């Protein structure tokens, strides 16, 4: 089997061209490995080989981001690599940004597997961890040996198309994609160990860092509710009997839109819930308990509200991902606005 | 309070004319057992199957899993307030049929029963693939609403477990483990230098089909309270719920609570395990506030240094979990929470329905939305068409060849939030 062709991207410093005074060094390509490429090449053994090294000064790259990316990319692609390695950049900020930009561009624009390495606090890590795999390294070049040892097998795995495991197994900086894997110890034991560390004030790593939540500010109040067109939207899973669109009982992959023109009451014979996350008995007996069509019809007749919108929208909130919920809400919201709906009663369970 | 657990290792189950345990084999007279179970007029039929590790067998839809146990010495009986009369359990001696379990199936009750595969990729995710299972296929009389249906199947499982447990009453155990919890005062005097730790066990109580019973009390009607850890080992807590299979705590889980086990393992050497605080996961905000206030109050009253908090279910209970964590941390007590994740099939979505910065020590049982493929099996116990409607399944989950493509949610116990498994996510 032919060796995997690797192009290595490094900065002027690691190419031993110079430090800050040479940071405006323009992109150049050299055959074979340069500087830290030697260690990579040795670690690749007979599986892969660095065919070329592309070098660029950190200042030049960051100050001419667009043109520099283009130049570097065209040099890289001219060697027809199967794999691109950038850095590692350790804690060097501008180098990290350059490595992130190059690796991400190689992956996205050339469709070639790419990997880089950085210290977790490198600004490049935050900027690119969701775009390309960044192996976590120490904060200085003293960590080169460990970085090579981690990056090489991971890079080979990427090229082979093998399934990439979780960040904890593979050593990349968590990229927001949660991946399942089997730990050595069961969860309860990990919890007790973590608590003992926390009690002693020793460092520990949480398995799930708390996310930042979206907060949606409420809209302004309706001025005259007796003129308002009101729509019903629910995550309580109320559907016409028989669940015609097969909305899932959990982790819904869709939402439904149903005509309630002329319907004044939801009955056991006509509506039910598809939701698998709560006791369905009472909702199935009278679906108005979740989707109050009956009361709104009364209000409509009495002139307490303007009108009830002709359609209701429904999905199952149970186990449904935030990303899916957001997408449904955007689509539903668009239609409601187009239909001139003034207000929405959103019921959950 | 001190309890000895006598383990009798069960290496096989066989049907036979006389129910007994001999040479570590459990023999079951199904006629006798059937007659006992059919005393319940709501049960139309009950059939029995045996599912062993490594077989090409799938059990679907699974309602509960129960470990047979029997009280040998000490007050009360197994499943107090439910099968045995109400009397405090957790002391003396209890014999356990280790390696065996009762699994209940039959026509689906709600949406949230699960799957146990005895071999193949699905078997890696459920602890019950490693047991010798006596499976009860329970069919109820027509016209029974879900609540009554759930109760019938729940009791059939418990009665069977008690029936099998009784076979071990006179047996000599293969291995004996001892668990002891001193009083708060004794513990402080005995282990003055060890950090004092309590366990906050959150019990599913969102409503009918989502209920847990403690000494027979419906937990949604209870205030937060305390148990000795060994009371769990005698069946003080039983599952009556059909929450998503992957993260519901079956009765088997309650009997073998891994947090209790692992806190006991370090009790007296690295920590002082003070006791178990049980709290509920009700749906009303006032209940959530009251129960989490109460949890934090009990933690404060006990004066512990740290707690492990475990969850059951997801979504709505995420708010209870975070409230408990936040309020306990606010009392200056360190917490670790155990949960699981619903990060979407691609793993890219927010994992929990609630969050707080004070929840800075989290153990996860994995992403329940992950899609898995379960190959066809030679034998199906139960009703395979349930695959399309159970939580985690979808229209078309069940393929023509009998294989199932569904979310990990469908597998019983897969992302357990007591930390029963090794599965995790990052």
XYZ file of C-alpha atoms in Angstrom, chain A residues 185-192 207, chain B residues 64-65 127-128 199-204 212 232 237-239 241 245-263 276-279 281 308-313 321 336-340 363-366 413-423:
76
model
C -15.673 2.506 35.998
C -19.410 2.626 36.378
C -21.109 5.997 36.844
C -21.812 5.672 40.572
C -18.171 4.979 41.335
C -17.094 7.920 39.169
C -19.564 10.100 41.080
C -18.195 9.037 44.480
C -18.302 15.024 32.390
C -39.968 -3.997 35.032
C -37.046 -6.138 36.138
C -27.197 -4.973 32.480
C -30.062 -7.455 32.215
C -27.069 10.347 49.018
C -29.984 12.278 47.506
C -32.062 9.771 45.557
C -34.624 11.402 43.258
C -37.614 9.196 42.552
C -39.817 9.459 39.474
C -42.506 5.063 42.479
C -33.498 -0.217 49.700
C -38.639 1.258 46.993
C -40.335 -0.262 43.958
C -40.809 0.996 40.425
C -43.385 3.511 36.106
C -36.667 2.597 29.281
C -33.088 3.819 29.173
C -33.226 5.958 32.307
C -36.017 4.571 34.405
C -34.956 2.837 37.576
C -36.410 -0.638 37.599
C -37.094 -2.355 40.909
C -33.875 -4.315 40.259
C -31.957 -1.021 40.219
C -33.511 0.085 43.517
C -32.616 -3.237 45.165
C -29.048 -2.955 43.865
C -28.599 0.830 44.013
C -25.008 1.359 42.818
C -24.525 4.708 44.590
C -25.415 3.023 47.876
C -23.033 0.165 47.048
C -20.144 2.476 46.102
C -20.626 4.802 49.086
C -30.247 8.306 51.942
C -32.529 11.275 51.387
C -35.358 10.375 49.030
C -37.208 13.084 47.173
C -39.997 14.626 40.864
C -24.311 12.575 45.442
C -27.608 13.360 43.688
C -29.090 10.881 41.229
C -31.946 11.508 38.809
C -34.637 9.422 37.153
C -36.074 10.303 33.756
C -32.204 17.947 39.576
C -22.028 15.662 42.338
C -25.024 14.988 40.121
C -25.666 11.918 37.971
C -27.785 12.428 34.875
C -27.970 11.404 31.225
C -21.483 12.357 35.796
C -23.363 11.379 32.642
C -24.822 8.053 31.606
C -24.557 8.924 27.906
C -31.369 0.628 31.689
C -29.008 1.873 28.951
C -28.317 5.383 30.286
C -29.214 4.714 33.924
C -28.869 7.785 36.132
C -27.967 5.901 39.292
C -24.657 5.273 37.544
C -25.333 1.554 37.169
C -23.386 1.333 33.888
C -20.054 2.270 32.391
C -21.632 4.086 29.438
